Coordinates of C-alpha atoms (C1' of nucleotides) in Angstrom, one line a residue:
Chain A
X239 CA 37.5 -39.4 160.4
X240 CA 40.5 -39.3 158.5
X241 CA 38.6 -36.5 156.3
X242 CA 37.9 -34.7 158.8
X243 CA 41.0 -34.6 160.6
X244 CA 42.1 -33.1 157.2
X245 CA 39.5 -30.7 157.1
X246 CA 40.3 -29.3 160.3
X247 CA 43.7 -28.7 159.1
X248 CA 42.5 -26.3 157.0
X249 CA 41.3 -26.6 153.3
X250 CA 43.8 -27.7 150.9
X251 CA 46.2 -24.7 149.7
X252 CA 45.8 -24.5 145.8
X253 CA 49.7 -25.6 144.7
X254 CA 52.0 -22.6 143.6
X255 CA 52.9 -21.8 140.3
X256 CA 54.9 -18.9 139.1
X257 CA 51.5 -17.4 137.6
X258 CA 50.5 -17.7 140.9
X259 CA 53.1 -15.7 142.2
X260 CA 53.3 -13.1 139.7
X261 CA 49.8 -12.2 140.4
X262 CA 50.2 -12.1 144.0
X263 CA 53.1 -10.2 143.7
X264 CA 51.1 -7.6 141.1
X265 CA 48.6 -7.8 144.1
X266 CA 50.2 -6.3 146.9
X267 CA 52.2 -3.7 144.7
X268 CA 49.0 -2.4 143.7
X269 CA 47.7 -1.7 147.4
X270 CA 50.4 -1.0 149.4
X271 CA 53.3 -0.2 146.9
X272 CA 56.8 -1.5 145.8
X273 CA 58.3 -0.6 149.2
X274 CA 55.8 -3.5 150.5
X275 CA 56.6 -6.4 148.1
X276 CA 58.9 -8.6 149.6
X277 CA 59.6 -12.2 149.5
X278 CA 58.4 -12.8 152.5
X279 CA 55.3 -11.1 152.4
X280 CA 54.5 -13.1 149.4
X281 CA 54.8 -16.3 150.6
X282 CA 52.4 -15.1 153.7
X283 CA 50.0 -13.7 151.2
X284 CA 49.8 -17.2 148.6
X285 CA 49.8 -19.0 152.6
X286 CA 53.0 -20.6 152.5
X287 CA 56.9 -20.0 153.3
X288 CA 59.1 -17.5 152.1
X289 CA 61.5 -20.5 151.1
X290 CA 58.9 -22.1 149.0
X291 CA 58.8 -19.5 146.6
X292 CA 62.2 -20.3 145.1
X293 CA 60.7 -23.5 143.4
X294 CA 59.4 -21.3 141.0
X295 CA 61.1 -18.8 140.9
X296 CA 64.8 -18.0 141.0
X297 CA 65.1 -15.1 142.9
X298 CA 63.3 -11.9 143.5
X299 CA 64.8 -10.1 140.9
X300 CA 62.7 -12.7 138.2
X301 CA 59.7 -11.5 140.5
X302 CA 60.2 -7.9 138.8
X303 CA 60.7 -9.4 135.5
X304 CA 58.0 -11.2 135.7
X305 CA 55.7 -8.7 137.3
X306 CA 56.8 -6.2 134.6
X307 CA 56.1 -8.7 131.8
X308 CA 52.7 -9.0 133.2
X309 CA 51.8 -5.5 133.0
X310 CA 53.2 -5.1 129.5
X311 CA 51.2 -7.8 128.1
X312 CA 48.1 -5.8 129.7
X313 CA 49.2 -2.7 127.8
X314 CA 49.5 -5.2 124.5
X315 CA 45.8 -6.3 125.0
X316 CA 44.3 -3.0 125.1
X317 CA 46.3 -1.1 122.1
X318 CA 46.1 -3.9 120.2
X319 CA 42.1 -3.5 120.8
X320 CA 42.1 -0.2 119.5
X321 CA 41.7 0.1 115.6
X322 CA 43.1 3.5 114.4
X323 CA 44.0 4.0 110.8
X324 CA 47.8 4.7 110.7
X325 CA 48.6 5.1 106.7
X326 CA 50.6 8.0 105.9
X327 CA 49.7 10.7 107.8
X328 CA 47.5 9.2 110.6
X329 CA 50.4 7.6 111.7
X330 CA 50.7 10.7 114.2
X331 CA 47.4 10.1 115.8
X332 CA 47.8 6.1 115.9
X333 CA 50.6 6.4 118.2
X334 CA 49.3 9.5 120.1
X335 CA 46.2 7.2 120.9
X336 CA 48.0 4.1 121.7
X337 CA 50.7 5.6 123.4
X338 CA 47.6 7.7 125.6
X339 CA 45.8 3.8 126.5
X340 CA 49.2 2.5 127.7
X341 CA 49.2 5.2 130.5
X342 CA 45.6 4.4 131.3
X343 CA 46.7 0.7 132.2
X344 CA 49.8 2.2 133.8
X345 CA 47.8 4.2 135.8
X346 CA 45.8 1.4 137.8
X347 CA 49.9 0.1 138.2
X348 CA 51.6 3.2 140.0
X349 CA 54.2 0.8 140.7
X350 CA 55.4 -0.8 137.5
X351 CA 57.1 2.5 135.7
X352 CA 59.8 2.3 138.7
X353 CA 60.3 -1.3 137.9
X354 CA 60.2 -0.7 134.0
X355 CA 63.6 1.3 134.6
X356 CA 65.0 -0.6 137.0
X357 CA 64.7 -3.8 134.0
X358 CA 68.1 -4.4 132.5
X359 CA 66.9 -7.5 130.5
X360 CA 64.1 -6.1 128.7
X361 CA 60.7 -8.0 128.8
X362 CA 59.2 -10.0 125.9
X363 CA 56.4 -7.9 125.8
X364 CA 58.0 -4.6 126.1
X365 CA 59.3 -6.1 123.0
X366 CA 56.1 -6.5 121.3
X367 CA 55.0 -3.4 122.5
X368 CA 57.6 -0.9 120.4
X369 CA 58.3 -3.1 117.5
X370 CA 53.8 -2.4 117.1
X371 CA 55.1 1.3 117.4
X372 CA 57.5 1.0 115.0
X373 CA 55.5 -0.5 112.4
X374 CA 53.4 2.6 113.0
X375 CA 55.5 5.0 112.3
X376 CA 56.8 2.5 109.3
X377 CA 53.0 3.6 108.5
X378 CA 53.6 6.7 108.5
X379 CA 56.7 6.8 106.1
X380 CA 59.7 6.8 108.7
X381 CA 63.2 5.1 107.4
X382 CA 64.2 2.8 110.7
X383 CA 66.6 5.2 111.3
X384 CA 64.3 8.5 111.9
X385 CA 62.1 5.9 113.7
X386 CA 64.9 4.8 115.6
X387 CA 66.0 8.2 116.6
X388 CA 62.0 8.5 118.0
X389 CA 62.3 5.7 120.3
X390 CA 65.1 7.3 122.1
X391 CA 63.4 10.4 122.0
X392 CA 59.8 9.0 123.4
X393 CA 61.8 7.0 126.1
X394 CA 59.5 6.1 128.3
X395 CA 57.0 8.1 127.0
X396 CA 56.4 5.8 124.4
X397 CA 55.0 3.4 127.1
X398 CA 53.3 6.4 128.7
X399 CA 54.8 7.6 131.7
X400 CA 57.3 10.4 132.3
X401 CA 59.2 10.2 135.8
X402 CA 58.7 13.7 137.1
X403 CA 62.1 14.8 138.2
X404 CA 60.7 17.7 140.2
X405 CA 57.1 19.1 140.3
X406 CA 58.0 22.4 139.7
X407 CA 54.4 23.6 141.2
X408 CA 53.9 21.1 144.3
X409 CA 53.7 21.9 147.6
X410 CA 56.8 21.6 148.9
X411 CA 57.9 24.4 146.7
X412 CA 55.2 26.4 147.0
X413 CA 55.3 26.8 150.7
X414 CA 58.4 28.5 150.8
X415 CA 58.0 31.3 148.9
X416 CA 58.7 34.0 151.3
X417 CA 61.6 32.7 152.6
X418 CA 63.3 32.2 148.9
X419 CA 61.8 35.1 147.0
X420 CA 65.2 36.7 146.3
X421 CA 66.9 33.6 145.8
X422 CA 64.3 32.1 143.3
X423 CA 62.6 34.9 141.4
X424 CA 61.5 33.0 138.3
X425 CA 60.6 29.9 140.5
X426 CA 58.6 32.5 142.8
X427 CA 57.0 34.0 139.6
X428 CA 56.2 31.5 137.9
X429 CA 54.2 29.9 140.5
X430 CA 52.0 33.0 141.7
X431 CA 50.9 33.5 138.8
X432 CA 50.2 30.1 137.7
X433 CA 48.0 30.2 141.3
X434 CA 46.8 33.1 140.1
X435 CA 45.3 31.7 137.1
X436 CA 43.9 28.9 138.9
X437 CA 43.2 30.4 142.2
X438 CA 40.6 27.7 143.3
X439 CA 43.8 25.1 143.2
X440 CA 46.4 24.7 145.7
X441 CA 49.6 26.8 145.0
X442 CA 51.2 24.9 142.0
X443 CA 48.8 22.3 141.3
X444 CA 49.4 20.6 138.2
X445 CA 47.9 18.6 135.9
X446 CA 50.2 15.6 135.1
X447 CA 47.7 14.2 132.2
X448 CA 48.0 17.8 130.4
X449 CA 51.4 18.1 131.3
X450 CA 52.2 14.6 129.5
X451 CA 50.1 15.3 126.6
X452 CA 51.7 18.8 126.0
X453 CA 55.2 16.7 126.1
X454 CA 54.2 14.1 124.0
X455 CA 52.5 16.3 121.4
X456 CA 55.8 18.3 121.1
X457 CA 57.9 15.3 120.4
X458 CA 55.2 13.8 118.0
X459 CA 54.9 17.1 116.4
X460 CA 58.8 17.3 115.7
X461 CA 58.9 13.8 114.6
X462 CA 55.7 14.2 112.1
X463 CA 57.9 17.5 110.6
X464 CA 61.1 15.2 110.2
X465 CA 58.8 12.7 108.5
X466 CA 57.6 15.5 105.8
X467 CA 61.2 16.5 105.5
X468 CA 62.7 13.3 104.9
X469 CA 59.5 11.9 102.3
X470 CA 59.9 15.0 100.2
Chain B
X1091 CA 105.7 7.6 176.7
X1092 CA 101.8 8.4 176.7
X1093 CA 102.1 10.0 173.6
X1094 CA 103.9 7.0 172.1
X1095 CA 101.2 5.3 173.4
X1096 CA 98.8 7.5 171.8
X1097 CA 101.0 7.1 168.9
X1098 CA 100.7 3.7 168.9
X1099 CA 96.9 3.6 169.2
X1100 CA 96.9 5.0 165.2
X1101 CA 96.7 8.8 164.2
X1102 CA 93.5 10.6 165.4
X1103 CA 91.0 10.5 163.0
X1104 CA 89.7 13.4 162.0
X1105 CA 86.5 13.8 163.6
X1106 CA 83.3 13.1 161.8
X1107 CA 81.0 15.9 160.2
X1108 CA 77.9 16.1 157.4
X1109 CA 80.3 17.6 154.8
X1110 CA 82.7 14.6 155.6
X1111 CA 80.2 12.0 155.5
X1112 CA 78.5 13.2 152.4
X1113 CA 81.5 13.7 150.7
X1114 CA 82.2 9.7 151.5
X1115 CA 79.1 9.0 150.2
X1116 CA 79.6 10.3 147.0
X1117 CA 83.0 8.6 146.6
X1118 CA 81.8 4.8 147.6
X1119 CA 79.2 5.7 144.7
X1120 CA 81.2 7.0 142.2
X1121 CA 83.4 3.8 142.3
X1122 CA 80.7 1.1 143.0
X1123 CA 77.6 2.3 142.5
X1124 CA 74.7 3.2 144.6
X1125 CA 74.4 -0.4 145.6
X1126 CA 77.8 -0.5 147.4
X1127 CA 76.7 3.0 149.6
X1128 CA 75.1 1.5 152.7
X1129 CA 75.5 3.0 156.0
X1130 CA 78.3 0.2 157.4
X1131 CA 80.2 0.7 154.9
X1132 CA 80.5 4.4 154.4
X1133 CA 81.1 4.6 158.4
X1134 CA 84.2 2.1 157.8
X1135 CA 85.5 4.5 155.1
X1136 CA 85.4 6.9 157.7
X1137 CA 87.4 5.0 159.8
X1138 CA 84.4 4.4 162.4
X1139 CA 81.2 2.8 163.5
X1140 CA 78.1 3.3 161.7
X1141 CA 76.0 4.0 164.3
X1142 CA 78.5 7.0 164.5
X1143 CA 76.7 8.7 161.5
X1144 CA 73.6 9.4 163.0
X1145 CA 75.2 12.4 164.8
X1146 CA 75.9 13.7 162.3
X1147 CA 73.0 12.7 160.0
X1148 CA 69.5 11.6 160.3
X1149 CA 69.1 8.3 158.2
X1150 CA 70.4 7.4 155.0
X1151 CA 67.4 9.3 152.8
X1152 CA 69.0 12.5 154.6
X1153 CA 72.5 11.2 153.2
X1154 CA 70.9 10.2 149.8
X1155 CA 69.1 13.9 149.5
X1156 CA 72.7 15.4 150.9
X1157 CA 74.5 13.8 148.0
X1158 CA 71.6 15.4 145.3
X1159 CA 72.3 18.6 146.9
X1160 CA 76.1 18.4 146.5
X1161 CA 75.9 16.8 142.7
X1162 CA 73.6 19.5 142.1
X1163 CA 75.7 21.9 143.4
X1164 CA 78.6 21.2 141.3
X1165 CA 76.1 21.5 138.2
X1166 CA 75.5 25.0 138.8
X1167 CA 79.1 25.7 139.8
X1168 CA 79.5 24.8 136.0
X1169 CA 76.8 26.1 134.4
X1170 CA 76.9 29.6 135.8
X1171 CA 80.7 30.0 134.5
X1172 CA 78.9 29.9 131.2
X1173 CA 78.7 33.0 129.5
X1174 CA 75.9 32.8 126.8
X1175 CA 73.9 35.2 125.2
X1176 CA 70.1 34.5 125.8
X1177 CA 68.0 36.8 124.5
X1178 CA 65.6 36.9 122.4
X1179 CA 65.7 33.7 119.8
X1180 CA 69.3 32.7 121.8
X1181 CA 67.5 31.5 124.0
X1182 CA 67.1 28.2 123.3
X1183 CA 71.3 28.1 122.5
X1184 CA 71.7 29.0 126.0
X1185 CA 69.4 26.9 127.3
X1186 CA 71.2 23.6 125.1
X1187 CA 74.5 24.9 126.6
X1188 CA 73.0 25.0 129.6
X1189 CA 71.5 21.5 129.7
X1190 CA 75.0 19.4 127.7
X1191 CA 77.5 21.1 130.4
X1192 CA 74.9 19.7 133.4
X1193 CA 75.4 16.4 131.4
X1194 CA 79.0 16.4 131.5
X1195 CA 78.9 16.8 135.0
X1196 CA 76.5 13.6 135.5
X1197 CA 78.6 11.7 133.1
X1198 CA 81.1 12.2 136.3
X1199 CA 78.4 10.8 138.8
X1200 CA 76.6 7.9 137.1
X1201 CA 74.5 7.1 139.9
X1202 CA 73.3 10.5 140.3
X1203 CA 70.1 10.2 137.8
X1204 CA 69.1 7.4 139.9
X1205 CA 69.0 9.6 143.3
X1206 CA 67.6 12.0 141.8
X1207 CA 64.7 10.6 140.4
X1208 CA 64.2 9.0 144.3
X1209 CA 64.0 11.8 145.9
X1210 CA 60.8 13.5 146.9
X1211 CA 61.5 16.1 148.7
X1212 CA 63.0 19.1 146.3
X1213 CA 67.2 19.7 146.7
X1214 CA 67.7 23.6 147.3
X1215 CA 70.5 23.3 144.3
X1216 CA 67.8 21.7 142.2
X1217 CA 65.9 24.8 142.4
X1218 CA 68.1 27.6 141.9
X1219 CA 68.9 25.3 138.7
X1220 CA 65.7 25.6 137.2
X1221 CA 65.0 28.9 138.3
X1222 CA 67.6 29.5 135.9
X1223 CA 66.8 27.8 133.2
X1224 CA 63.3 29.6 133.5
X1225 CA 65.0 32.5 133.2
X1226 CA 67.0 32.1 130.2
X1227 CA 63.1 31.3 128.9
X1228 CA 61.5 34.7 130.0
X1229 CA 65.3 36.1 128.3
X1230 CA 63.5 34.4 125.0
X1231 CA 60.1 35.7 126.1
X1232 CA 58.4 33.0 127.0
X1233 CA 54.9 33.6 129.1
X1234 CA 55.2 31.5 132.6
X1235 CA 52.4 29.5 131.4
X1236 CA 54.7 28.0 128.7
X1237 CA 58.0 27.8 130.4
X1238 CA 55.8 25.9 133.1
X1239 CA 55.1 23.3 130.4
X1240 CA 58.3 23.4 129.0
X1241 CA 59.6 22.3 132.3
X1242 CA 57.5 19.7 132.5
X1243 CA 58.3 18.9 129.1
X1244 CA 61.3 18.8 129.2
X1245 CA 61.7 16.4 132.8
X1246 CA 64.9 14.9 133.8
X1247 CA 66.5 16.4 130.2
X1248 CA 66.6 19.5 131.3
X1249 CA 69.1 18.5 134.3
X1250 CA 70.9 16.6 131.4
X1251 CA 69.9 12.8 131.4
X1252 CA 67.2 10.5 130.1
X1253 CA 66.6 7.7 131.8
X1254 CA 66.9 4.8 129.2
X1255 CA 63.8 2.4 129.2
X1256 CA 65.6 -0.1 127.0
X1257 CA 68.1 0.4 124.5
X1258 CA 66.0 -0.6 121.5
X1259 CA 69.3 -1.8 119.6
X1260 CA 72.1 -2.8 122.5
X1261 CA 72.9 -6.7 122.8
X1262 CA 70.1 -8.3 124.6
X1263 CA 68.0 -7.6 121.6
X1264 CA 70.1 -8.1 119.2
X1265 CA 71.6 -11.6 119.7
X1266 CA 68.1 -13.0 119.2
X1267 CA 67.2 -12.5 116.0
X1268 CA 66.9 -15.6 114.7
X1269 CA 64.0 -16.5 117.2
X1270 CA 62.2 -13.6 117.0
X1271 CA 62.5 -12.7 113.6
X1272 CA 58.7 -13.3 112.9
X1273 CA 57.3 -12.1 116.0
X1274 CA 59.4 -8.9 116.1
X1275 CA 59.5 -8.0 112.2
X1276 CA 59.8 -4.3 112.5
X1277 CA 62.3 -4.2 115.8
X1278 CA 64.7 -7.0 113.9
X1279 CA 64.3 -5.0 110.2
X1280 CA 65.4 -1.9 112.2
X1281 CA 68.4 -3.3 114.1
X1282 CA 69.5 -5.0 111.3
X1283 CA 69.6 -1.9 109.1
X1284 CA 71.4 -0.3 111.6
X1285 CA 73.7 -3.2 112.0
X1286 CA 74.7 -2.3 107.9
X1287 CA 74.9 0.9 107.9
X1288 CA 77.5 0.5 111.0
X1289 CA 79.1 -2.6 110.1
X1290 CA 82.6 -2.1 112.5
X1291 CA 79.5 -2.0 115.7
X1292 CA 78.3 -4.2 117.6
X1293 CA 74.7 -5.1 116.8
X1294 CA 72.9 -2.4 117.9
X1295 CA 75.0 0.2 119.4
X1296 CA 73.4 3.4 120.2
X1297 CA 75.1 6.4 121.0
X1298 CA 73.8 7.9 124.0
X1299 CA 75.1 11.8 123.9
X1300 CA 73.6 12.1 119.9
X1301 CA 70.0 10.3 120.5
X1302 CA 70.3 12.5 123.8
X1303 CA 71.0 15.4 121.7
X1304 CA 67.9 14.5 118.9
X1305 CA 65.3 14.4 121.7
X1306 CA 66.5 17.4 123.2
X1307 CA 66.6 19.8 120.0
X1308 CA 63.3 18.1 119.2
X1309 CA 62.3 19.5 122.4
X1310 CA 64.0 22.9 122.2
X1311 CA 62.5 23.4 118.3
X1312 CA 59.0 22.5 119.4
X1313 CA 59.0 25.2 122.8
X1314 CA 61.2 27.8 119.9
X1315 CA 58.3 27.1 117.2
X1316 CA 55.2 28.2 119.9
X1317 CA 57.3 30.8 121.5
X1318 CA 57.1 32.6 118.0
X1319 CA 54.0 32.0 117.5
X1320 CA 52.8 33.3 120.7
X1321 CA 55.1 36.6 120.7
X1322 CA 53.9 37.3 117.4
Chain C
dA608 C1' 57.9 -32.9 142.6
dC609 C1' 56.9 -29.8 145.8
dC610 C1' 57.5 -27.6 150.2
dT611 C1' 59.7 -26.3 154.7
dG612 C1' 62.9 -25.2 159.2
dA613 C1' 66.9 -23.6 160.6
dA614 C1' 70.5 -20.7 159.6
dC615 C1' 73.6 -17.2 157.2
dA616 C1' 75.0 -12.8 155.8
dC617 C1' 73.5 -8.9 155.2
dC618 C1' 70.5 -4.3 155.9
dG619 C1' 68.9 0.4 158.6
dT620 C1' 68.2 2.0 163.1
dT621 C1' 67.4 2.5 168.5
dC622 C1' 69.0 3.0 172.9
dA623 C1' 71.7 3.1 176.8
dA624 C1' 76.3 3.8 177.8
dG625 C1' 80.9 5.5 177.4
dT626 C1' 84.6 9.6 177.0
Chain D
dA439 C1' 79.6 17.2 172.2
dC440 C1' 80.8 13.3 170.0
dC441 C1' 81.2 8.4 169.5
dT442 C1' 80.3 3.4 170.4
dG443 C1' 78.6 -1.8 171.6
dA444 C1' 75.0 -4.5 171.9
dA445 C1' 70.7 -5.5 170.2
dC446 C1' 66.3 -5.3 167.3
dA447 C1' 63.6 -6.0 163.4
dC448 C1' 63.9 -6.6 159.2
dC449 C1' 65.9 -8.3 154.3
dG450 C1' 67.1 -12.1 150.3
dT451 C1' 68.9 -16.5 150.0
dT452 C1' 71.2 -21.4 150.8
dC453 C1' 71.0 -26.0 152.1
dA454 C1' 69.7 -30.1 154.0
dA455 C1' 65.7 -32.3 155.2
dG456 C1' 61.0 -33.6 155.0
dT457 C1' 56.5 -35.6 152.4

DNA sequence: ACCTGAACACCGTTCAAGT
DNA sequence: ACCTGAACACCGTTCAAGT
């Protein structure tokens, strides 16, 4: 009777824990977006009250910490998979192919680059992550201060993503072309004939894994000809 | 007696208008950040009610896109009073000039970056900004087709920031060596190398404007090095 | 130890109403 | 045409209280 009158209560809510949370919370930015993680909403998804979440966590702002941490450490597991030879130099193509399986995990996360630079304490495993980069490029031959310099340089390319400022060939500019010929020849330019060379594509399509590789390969390039410089 | 009255009832304000309220906008931001600018608070600058605004102005992403435009606005005010020769290999001089005086400018509006890299839809100013710099490009000779990538390439740099990730060497890493020493060989031998050959810093310090600089003539040297070799 | 209800101090925004 | 008061639907968070 007694167990019953439990039962119909509803089964037993497995007891929060900040894991708990932190997945939760990785949960609904992964389907409906940043915009849609709120406190709230997260106590109604793990079935209890907003107010309950603050027993495990301190406020929202440890949410994005922790949320961040998480997807860094799921960036850690897969480079730290991959076995590339880095010695002298390979250290180039090391980093080009750790740096390119970070963005794959970042890419299932569409979220967690905004919250990367939103992060003024930096995560533990964001840590981890550049100081394996580092000893890459050590690797390779760089003093700590070239590689130091490359950090700053990669930015947040290092953990592969680039925040694209402006698409310079996405709709919005491309619809207008008419009305801002004069105004914008280059722009104009620029994008008819990038339409022309693609003419199945939308006006200004682009592709953002090329156009991340072509970035990343320029900086890598410099850095791998400061490296030469430096060892001779 | 009614005017005393009227008088008495404080000066008329002036009345309300886009320019007005954008140009409050950027003022509340430029002395306490984007996190002070809400919509209550810029109307009481203003001397009235919020609700007031939306007269004058859609919604705050309207205001937030509005102050973009004007902050982008002021960058090519600056920029185009620069007189620098471009062709040929100047190119990429004029371009550097280019991009360190639209730096200057942001150094002015710290919160800028931060809108900017919000905003979805494309600022007008934005665009005749990098229509320009794409022309300085084709001054060098650059195909569209490269310039394209070299915009991409270059992202938010070539409006003159980088948005930091983590500052591999400012205090939150560096007060923790001790504890991390092991885990973190490569990111402690660096910081502490830097640490000696800058012994009056802090731990760490990083200077924004030269590491700015290093990525950016990496950058440049890389688009310079295939624009030879695809003139030639 | 773990969870909650009620309440507070904020947001952006709508809508009907004032001049 | 321009501005406002009252109100709505949200936020994150505190605090005293429940088990």
């Amino acid at each position: 009777m007694h167990v019953a009158a439990d039962a119909e209560a509803g089964p037993v809510r497995a007891p929060l824990s900040r894991d708990r949370v932190l997945r939760a919370a990785i949960g609904i930015a992964d389907d409906g977006g940043l915009a849609g993680l709120t406190m709230r909403r997260l106590a109604e998804v793990l079935g209890a009250e907003a107010m309950s979440l603050y027993y495990h966590v301190a406020n929202k702002d440890e949410v994005l910490d922790g949320i961040a941490d998480v997807v860094a450490r799921e960036i850690n597991e897969v480079v730290d998979a991959l076995e590339v030879p880095s010695a002298g130099a390979q250290w180039k193509n090391a980093v080009r192919r750790r740096i390119l399986a970070a963005r794959q995990v970042l890419l299932r996360h569409p979220w967690a680059p905004a919250v990367f630079e939103t992060r003024t304490a930096m995560s533990p495993e964001i840590l981890v992550y550049h100081d394996r980069l580092l000893g890459l490029m050590r690797d390779g031959g760089f003093s700590y201060d070239l590689a130091h310099h490359a950090l700053h340089a990669l930015g947040s390319r290092a953990l592969g993503f680039s925040p694209e400022l402006f698409d310079p060939g996405d709709g919005s500019t491309g619809d207008v072309p008419a009305e801002f010929a004069d105004r914008l020849p280059h722009l104009v330019g620029m994008l008819s004939e990038i339409a022309h060379d693609d003419p199945g594509s939308t006006l200004g399509w682009c592709d953002d894994q090329t156009e991340f590789e072509f970035g990343l390969d320029l900086l890598l390039d410099g850095l791998d000809r400061l490296r030469e410089r430096s060892s001779s």
